[in-house]
XYZ file of N, CA, C and O in Angstrom:
632
model
N 185.688 57.259 127.557
C 186.004 56.106 126.608
C 186.376 54.828 127.456
O 187.087 54.984 128.426
N 185.879 53.778 126.945
C 186.219 52.477 127.549
C 187.209 51.780 126.605
O 187.038 51.729 125.396
N 188.256 51.192 127.110
C 189.260 50.508 126.306
C 188.857 49.044 126.139
O 188.586 48.352 127.107
N 188.782 48.619 124.920
C 188.433 47.194 124.587
C 189.774 46.621 124.132
O 190.668 47.382 123.608
N 190.034 45.332 124.286
C 191.308 44.663 123.906
C 191.566 44.842 122.443
O 192.721 44.967 122.019
N 190.530 44.872 121.595
C 190.798 44.882 120.148
C 190.546 46.257 119.588
O 191.269 46.600 118.642
N 189.650 47.080 120.136
C 189.432 48.346 119.632
C 188.820 49.309 120.722
O 188.470 48.792 121.721
N 188.832 50.565 120.480
C 188.181 51.480 121.403
C 186.737 51.577 121.143
O 186.327 51.793 119.976
N 185.904 51.408 122.096
C 184.451 51.443 122.010
C 183.952 52.814 122.574
O 184.241 53.024 123.722
N 183.292 53.611 121.727
C 182.755 54.873 122.270
C 181.597 54.604 123.211
O 180.653 53.860 122.791
N 181.585 55.132 124.375
C 180.521 54.848 125.293
C 179.521 55.938 125.459
O 178.412 55.778 126.019
N 179.755 57.114 124.860
C 178.901 58.308 124.855
C 178.232 58.411 123.523
O 178.896 58.290 122.458
N 176.962 58.768 123.461
C 176.208 58.920 122.244
C 175.548 60.326 122.300
O 174.664 60.565 123.193
N 175.883 61.167 121.321
C 175.354 62.510 121.313
C 174.041 62.559 120.610
O 173.522 61.569 120.009
N 173.379 63.702 120.611
C 172.026 63.921 120.034
C 172.093 63.643 118.512
O 171.136 63.076 117.982
N 173.172 64.008 117.840
C 173.229 63.767 116.366
C 173.070 62.219 116.084
O 172.411 61.836 115.169
N 173.831 61.386 116.864
C 173.646 59.965 116.686
C 172.312 59.361 117.095
O 171.811 58.510 116.369
N 171.788 59.931 118.134
C 170.426 59.466 118.500
C 169.422 59.792 117.362
O 168.684 58.952 117.034
N 169.517 61.029 116.823
C 168.637 61.297 115.726
C 168.859 60.408 114.514
O 167.894 60.142 113.768
N 170.052 59.926 114.287
C 170.355 59.048 113.218
C 169.898 57.639 113.488
O 169.617 56.823 112.570
N 169.683 57.257 114.742
C 169.395 55.824 115.183
C 167.943 55.518 115.423
O 167.477 54.417 115.234
N 167.167 56.562 115.833
C 165.752 56.312 116.084
C 164.915 57.413 115.415
O 165.441 58.546 115.180
N 163.736 57.080 114.972
C 162.956 58.074 114.127
C 162.217 59.193 114.944
O 161.674 60.051 114.246
N 162.218 59.105 116.229
C 161.482 60.054 117.003
C 162.042 61.511 116.822
O 163.218 61.700 116.697
N 161.077 62.514 116.781
C 161.429 63.868 116.691
C 160.598 64.702 117.684
O 159.596 64.197 118.184
N 160.989 65.934 117.843
C 160.220 66.868 118.760
C 158.758 66.842 118.243
O 158.548 66.916 117.048
N 157.846 66.844 119.133
C 157.960 66.826 120.619
C 158.045 65.499 121.256
O 157.910 65.347 122.472
N 158.256 64.409 120.512
C 158.226 63.081 121.053
C 159.577 62.429 121.223
O 159.687 61.297 121.744
N 160.678 63.115 120.946
C 161.999 62.583 121.259
C 162.265 62.854 122.697
O 162.312 64.020 123.132
N 162.514 61.797 123.459
C 162.619 61.920 124.974
C 163.992 61.496 125.445
O 164.125 61.246 126.601
N 164.956 61.462 124.624
C 166.372 61.196 124.975
C 167.245 62.258 124.404
O 167.274 62.418 123.240
N 168.046 62.933 125.291
C 168.895 64.026 124.794
C 170.308 63.555 124.498
O 170.899 64.046 123.599
N 170.712 62.531 125.239
C 172.046 61.977 124.990
C 172.050 60.659 125.742
O 171.195 60.264 126.573
N 173.108 59.817 125.469
C 173.338 58.549 126.191
C 174.835 58.415 126.548
O 175.697 59.032 125.957
N 174.960 57.607 127.603
C 176.337 57.371 128.098
C 176.484 55.956 128.594
O 175.455 55.238 128.718
N 177.632 55.530 128.872
C 177.917 54.205 129.380
C 177.378 53.110 128.445
O 176.888 52.068 128.946
N 177.392 53.282 127.157
C 176.949 52.297 126.225
C 177.831 51.109 126.307
O 179.143 51.194 126.196
N 177.279 49.902 126.521
C 177.961 48.638 126.577
C 177.270 47.747 125.581
O 176.162 47.258 125.844
N 177.904 47.498 124.349
C 177.183 46.750 123.234
C 176.494 45.502 123.770
O 177.102 44.630 124.392
N 175.184 45.426 123.425
C 174.375 44.256 123.651
C 174.094 44.086 125.133
O 173.473 43.046 125.504
N 174.501 45.002 126.027
C 174.300 44.770 127.440
C 173.577 45.910 128.192
O 172.586 45.617 128.875
N 174.036 47.171 127.995
C 173.418 48.246 128.740
C 173.732 49.599 128.194
O 174.614 49.746 127.348
N 172.922 50.612 128.690
C 173.189 51.975 128.293
C 172.451 52.860 129.358
O 171.550 52.369 130.024
N 172.915 54.100 129.387
C 172.233 55.053 130.212
C 171.751 56.247 129.317
O 172.614 56.866 128.732
N 170.469 56.421 129.328
C 169.902 57.607 128.592
C 169.766 58.762 129.481
O 169.458 58.556 130.707
N 169.885 59.995 128.945
C 169.722 61.171 129.746
C 168.651 62.069 129.109
O 168.688 62.307 127.907
N 167.699 62.562 129.927
C 166.650 63.500 129.494
C 166.672 64.582 130.455
O 166.433 64.527 131.632
N 166.876 65.834 129.849
C 166.906 67.061 130.595
C 165.451 67.603 130.477
O 165.010 67.996 129.400
N 164.694 67.638 131.541
C 163.284 68.036 131.542
C 163.168 69.534 131.782
O 163.742 70.047 132.733
N 162.494 70.244 130.841
C 162.277 71.686 131.030
C 160.807 72.039 131.067
O 159.963 71.299 130.577
N 160.545 73.176 131.578
C 159.105 73.693 131.628
C 158.588 73.871 130.192
O 157.351 73.941 129.986
N 159.420 73.954 129.199
C 159.005 74.137 127.826
C 158.394 72.853 127.194
O 157.900 72.964 126.043
N 158.444 71.755 127.875
C 157.818 70.528 127.335
C 156.349 70.797 127.097
O 155.660 71.325 128.026
N 155.796 70.378 125.982
C 154.450 70.699 125.632
C 153.422 70.050 126.630
O 152.319 70.613 126.866
N 153.755 68.914 127.187
C 152.733 68.265 128.069
C 152.572 68.972 129.330
O 151.517 68.731 130.040
N 153.508 69.849 129.760
C 153.307 70.525 131.105
C 152.150 71.564 131.053
O 151.632 71.906 132.081
N 151.664 71.984 129.863
C 150.534 72.911 129.794
C 149.312 72.312 130.411
O 148.507 72.927 131.006
N 149.129 70.977 130.287
C 147.966 70.326 130.806
C 148.166 69.307 131.943
O 147.235 68.667 132.417
N 149.410 69.090 132.263
C 149.741 68.007 133.237
C 150.694 68.447 134.283
O 151.914 68.129 134.213
N 150.433 69.076 135.199
C 149.178 69.730 135.657
C 149.368 71.118 135.811
O 150.397 71.545 136.391
N 148.473 71.997 135.344
C 148.661 73.491 135.476
C 148.837 73.812 136.985
O 148.098 73.361 137.857
N 149.902 74.593 137.314
C 150.175 74.971 138.653
C 150.959 73.917 139.453
O 151.517 74.193 140.538
N 151.057 72.710 138.903
C 151.803 71.610 139.597
C 152.373 70.728 138.488
O 151.898 69.521 138.376
N 153.307 71.185 137.670
C 153.700 70.381 136.537
C 154.464 69.102 136.944
O 155.392 69.097 137.715
N 153.986 67.957 136.352
C 154.560 66.656 136.602
C 154.595 65.952 135.187
O 153.621 65.947 134.470
N 155.771 65.419 134.922
C 155.917 64.637 133.647
C 155.022 63.395 133.645
O 155.074 62.597 134.629
N 154.207 63.215 132.628
C 153.391 61.976 132.659
C 154.210 60.721 132.715
O 155.244 60.529 132.076
N 153.732 59.762 133.559
C 154.432 58.492 133.743
C 154.653 57.662 132.475
O 155.736 57.157 132.186
N 153.624 57.781 131.554
C 153.772 56.988 130.281
C 154.901 57.519 129.514
O 155.522 56.822 128.706
N 155.199 58.840 129.599
C 156.321 59.458 128.839
C 157.681 59.033 129.403
O 158.608 58.904 128.718
N 157.664 58.814 130.700
C 158.913 58.354 131.325
C 159.176 56.898 130.832
O 160.331 56.620 130.499
N 158.138 56.128 130.754
C 158.295 54.749 130.217
C 158.744 54.847 128.737
O 159.603 54.012 128.312
N 158.140 55.699 127.967
C 158.525 55.946 126.603
C 159.986 56.278 126.448
O 160.706 55.869 125.621
N 160.471 57.201 127.342
C 161.813 57.576 127.380
C 162.766 56.355 127.626
O 163.789 56.238 127.029
N 162.364 55.504 128.535
C 163.097 54.247 128.800
C 163.151 53.397 127.556
O 164.152 52.876 127.155
N 162.015 53.269 126.864
C 161.885 52.515 125.658
C 162.810 53.078 124.519
O 163.521 52.354 123.833
N 162.838 54.430 124.376
C 163.646 55.105 123.366
C 165.147 54.865 123.689
O 165.920 54.557 122.792
N 165.493 54.825 124.962
C 166.859 54.485 125.409
C 167.204 53.122 124.929
O 168.266 52.819 124.427
N 166.318 52.127 125.174
C 166.522 50.737 124.767
C 166.677 50.674 123.262
O 167.459 49.860 122.717
N 165.866 51.426 122.492
C 165.953 51.462 121.065
C 167.286 51.894 120.581
O 167.853 51.388 119.565
N 167.843 52.896 121.209
C 169.178 53.392 120.845
C 170.201 52.275 121.065
O 171.062 52.029 120.176
N 170.103 51.592 122.200
C 170.980 50.459 122.470
C 170.853 49.421 121.412
O 171.860 48.931 120.904
N 169.612 48.995 121.050
C 169.436 47.989 120.051
C 169.988 48.393 118.651
O 170.613 47.695 117.986
N 169.619 49.682 118.276
C 170.080 50.166 116.959
C 171.576 50.149 116.862
O 172.105 49.762 115.809
N 172.251 50.579 117.893
C 173.762 50.706 117.813
C 174.334 49.234 117.881
O 175.224 48.940 117.093
N 173.816 48.342 118.727
C 174.337 47.011 118.929
C 174.144 46.214 117.595
O 175.068 45.581 117.168
N 172.924 46.317 117.021
C 172.625 45.556 115.835
C 172.996 46.260 114.517
O 172.818 45.739 113.459
N 173.408 47.511 114.590
C 173.693 48.344 113.434
C 172.523 48.300 112.507
O 172.625 47.989 111.343
N 171.352 48.679 113.023
C 170.099 48.608 112.326
C 170.119 49.618 111.198
O 170.465 50.755 111.312
N 169.697 49.177 110.031
C 169.545 50.004 108.812
C 168.290 50.868 109.045
O 167.169 50.377 108.809
N 168.478 52.123 109.497
C 167.303 52.947 109.807
C 166.501 53.326 108.697
O 165.353 53.883 108.808
N 167.014 53.198 107.469
C 166.223 53.496 106.278
C 165.199 52.365 105.981
O 164.130 52.674 105.462
N 165.534 51.106 106.302
C 164.642 49.982 105.958
C 164.041 49.277 107.132
O 163.209 48.444 106.982
N 164.407 49.738 108.377
C 163.878 49.035 109.577
C 163.504 50.068 110.666
O 164.066 51.109 110.728
N 162.601 49.614 111.538
C 162.123 50.422 112.695
C 162.153 49.554 113.926
O 161.773 48.416 113.744
N 162.447 50.086 115.037
C 162.413 49.389 116.288
C 161.041 49.700 117.017
O 160.824 50.881 117.168
N 160.208 48.681 117.310
C 158.928 48.871 117.899
C 158.886 48.218 119.272
O 159.381 47.131 119.499
N 158.166 48.900 120.151
C 157.806 48.384 121.441
C 156.985 47.154 121.283
O 156.099 47.129 120.399
N 157.186 46.066 121.975
C 156.424 44.834 121.905
C 155.562 44.685 123.206
O 154.432 44.230 123.095
N 156.161 44.832 124.357
C 155.445 44.580 125.608
C 156.078 45.381 126.735
O 157.246 45.912 126.554
N 155.265 45.534 127.776
C 155.756 46.224 129.027
C 155.195 45.475 130.223
O 154.019 45.169 130.159
N 156.004 45.315 131.241
C 155.527 44.541 132.397
C 156.134 45.236 133.634
O 157.186 45.890 133.641
N 155.435 45.056 134.751
C 156.008 45.446 136.087
C 156.276 46.935 136.247
O 157.223 47.255 136.917
N 155.502 47.804 135.581
C 155.750 49.171 135.686
C 155.398 49.685 137.078
O 154.352 49.384 137.607
N 156.283 50.461 137.622
C 156.064 51.095 138.898
C 156.496 52.538 138.857
O 157.630 52.834 138.361
N 155.638 53.418 139.368
C 155.975 54.816 139.417
C 156.269 55.123 140.877
O 155.452 54.889 141.746
N 157.455 55.692 141.198
C 157.877 55.872 142.531
C 157.907 57.409 142.994
O 157.535 57.663 144.153
N 158.402 58.250 142.092
C 158.520 59.718 142.487
C 158.210 60.468 141.211
O 158.586 60.130 140.178
N 157.642 61.709 141.414
C 157.300 62.560 140.236
C 158.553 63.117 139.587
O 159.634 63.264 140.266
N 158.480 63.396 138.294
C 159.558 64.126 137.562
C 158.950 65.493 137.242
O 157.850 65.671 136.723
N 159.741 66.541 137.577
C 159.304 67.859 137.382
C 160.273 68.728 136.559
O 161.372 68.319 136.312
N 159.768 69.865 136.076
C 160.703 70.760 135.286
C 162.032 71.048 136.042
O 161.978 71.204 137.286
N 163.108 70.947 135.321
C 164.440 71.174 135.981
C 165.110 69.887 136.313
O 166.324 69.877 136.580
N 164.394 68.819 136.355
C 164.989 67.458 136.688
C 165.800 66.966 135.496
O 165.512 67.245 134.358
N 166.760 66.126 135.780
C 167.499 65.419 134.809
C 167.207 63.937 135.095
O 167.563 63.434 136.184
N 166.572 63.293 134.117
C 166.308 61.830 134.340
C 167.452 60.994 133.730
O 167.904 61.219 132.607
N 167.933 60.121 134.567
C 168.977 59.176 134.169
C 168.320 57.767 133.997
O 167.788 57.194 134.979
N 168.252 57.314 132.750
C 167.495 56.057 132.455
C 168.520 54.947 132.286
O 169.126 54.841 131.197
N 168.607 54.065 133.253
C 169.534 52.957 133.258
C 168.794 51.749 132.630
O 167.831 51.266 133.198
N 169.244 51.299 131.468
C 168.553 50.273 130.799
C 169.547 49.092 130.516
O 170.719 49.357 130.047
N 169.166 47.905 130.882
C 170.054 46.761 130.647
C 169.278 45.629 129.953
O 168.030 45.510 130.090
N 169.962 44.825 129.090
C 169.388 43.824 128.411
C 169.235 42.603 129.340
O 170.227 42.144 129.928
N 168.006 42.068 129.370
C 167.772 40.856 130.143
C 167.910 39.626 129.242
O 168.436 38.599 129.663
N 167.417 39.799 127.995
C 167.546 38.707 127.021
C 167.524 39.257 125.617
O 166.821 40.233 125.394
N 168.311 38.668 124.719
C 168.358 39.077 123.282
C 168.331 37.879 122.449
O 169.111 36.951 122.676
N 167.381 37.863 121.461
C 167.384 36.818 120.439
C 167.179 37.491 119.149
O 166.118 38.027 118.875
N 168.113 37.353 118.263
C 168.044 37.889 116.949
C 167.652 39.350 117.007
O 168.427 40.171 117.451
N 166.459 39.703 116.528
C 165.964 41.072 116.530
C 165.028 41.444 117.583
O 164.312 42.481 117.490
N 164.976 40.632 118.621
C 164.063 40.906 119.688
C 164.918 41.044 121.065
O 165.741 40.141 121.358
N 164.732 42.152 121.743
C 165.440 42.353 123.049
C 164.431 42.535 124.085
O 163.413 43.208 123.971
N 164.722 41.991 125.294
C 163.925 42.261 126.488
C 164.833 43.034 127.425
O 165.990 42.706 127.589
N 164.306 44.116 128.067
C 165.074 45.001 128.861
C 164.498 45.185 130.324
O 163.316 44.973 130.486
N 165.353 45.617 131.167
C 164.895 46.052 132.488
C 165.411 47.503 132.507
O 166.573 47.795 132.235
N 164.497 48.473 132.873
C 164.857 49.877 132.940
C 164.495 50.526 134.254
O 163.468 50.247 134.803
N 165.274 51.468 134.694
C 165.029 52.267 135.862
C 165.332 53.717 135.547
O 166.409 54.020 135.060
N 164.364 54.560 135.715
C 164.500 55.972 135.514
C 164.684 56.636 136.925
O 163.905 56.499 137.790
N 165.826 57.409 137.028
C 166.106 58.026 138.283
C 166.325 59.569 138.133
O 166.790 60.043 137.073
N 165.970 60.304 139.185
C 166.310 61.661 139.309
C 167.084 61.801 140.590
O 166.641 61.560 141.640
N 168.405 62.103 140.378
C 169.336 62.046 141.524
C 169.435 60.595 141.957
O 169.584 59.710 141.194
N 169.212 60.379 143.239
C 169.326 59.074 143.799
C 167.913 58.456 143.999
O 167.707 57.368 144.551
N 166.857 59.164 143.455
C 165.492 58.676 143.670
C 164.971 57.988 142.463
O 165.099 58.544 141.312
N 164.372 56.843 142.583
C 163.757 56.160 141.446
C 162.448 56.837 141.140
O 161.605 57.037 142.024
N 162.309 57.254 139.826
C 161.068 57.843 139.377
C 160.115 56.740 138.866
O 158.916 56.742 139.023
N 160.648 55.820 138.077
C 159.894 54.773 137.489
C 160.783 53.551 137.176
O 161.977 53.778 136.975
N 160.182 52.392 137.094
C 160.866 51.227 136.636
C 160.012 50.283 135.843
O 158.772 50.309 136.014
N 160.596 49.467 134.994
C 159.706 48.644 134.101
C 160.576 47.567 133.416
O 161.811 47.781 133.285
N 160.015 46.559 132.990
C 160.583 45.617 132.088
C 159.824 45.720 130.790
O 158.614 45.950 130.751
N 160.508 45.740 129.621
C 159.871 45.866 128.367
C 160.612 45.177 127.313
O 161.775 44.788 127.513
N 159.974 44.976 126.149
C 160.603 44.296 125.049
C 160.386 45.178 123.741
O 159.425 45.845 123.643
N 161.276 44.923 122.792
C 161.206 45.630 121.586
C 161.690 44.682 120.425
O 162.515 43.776 120.680
N 161.291 45.009 119.191
C 161.695 44.218 118.080
C 162.051 45.082 116.862
O 161.438 46.141 116.723
N 162.881 44.574 115.991
C 163.219 45.312 114.739
C 162.194 44.761 113.659
O 162.084 43.545 113.535
N 161.575 45.706 112.953
C 160.705 45.250 111.858
C 160.971 46.002 110.605
O 161.559 47.070 110.660
N 160.569 45.491 109.451
C 160.758 46.145 108.220
C 159.868 47.411 108.204
O 158.707 47.317 108.625
N 160.421 48.465 107.641
C 159.662 49.659 107.491
C 158.803 49.596 106.220
O 159.457 49.190 105.160
N 157.567 49.793 106.259
C 156.720 49.720 105.011
C 157.274 50.654 103.947
O 157.654 51.774 104.231
N 157.247 50.171 102.716
C 157.645 51.049 101.640
C 156.484 51.963 101.274
O 155.315 51.664 101.487
N 156.845 53.139 100.685
C 155.825 54.147 100.442
C 155.043 53.918 99.196
O 155.317 53.293 98.327
């Protein structure tokens, strides 16, 4: 817990809150929990990678490696959790969508048994559009890094 002068701000976000804040579900939910939430500024997402992930069946048999695009998606989902909590997004009427991605670099593979720590910080925020810088790490090694943007949009009515 971090102490704020006016109130206590919870810095850890459990799976129940993540499920309430973003629409992703298995097998596409790529954030297990978050920590170090700093409203409007930063968050750290955690993904525990297991051999049971469906993508490991084909990527690659005998040499399982998490696809880079899914690491980037996990960074984006972490950013969406930060946006949703910061803006108190009405998840019944709005969805957070990826807008752009720049400067993606893949540095080291992610394998079953790894724990990815996704450090995401806000570079710029205007109304319902956020630009982020994210770094995914396993231990002290950078697995991937990227800059990306997301926006809040109205969810179509059924």
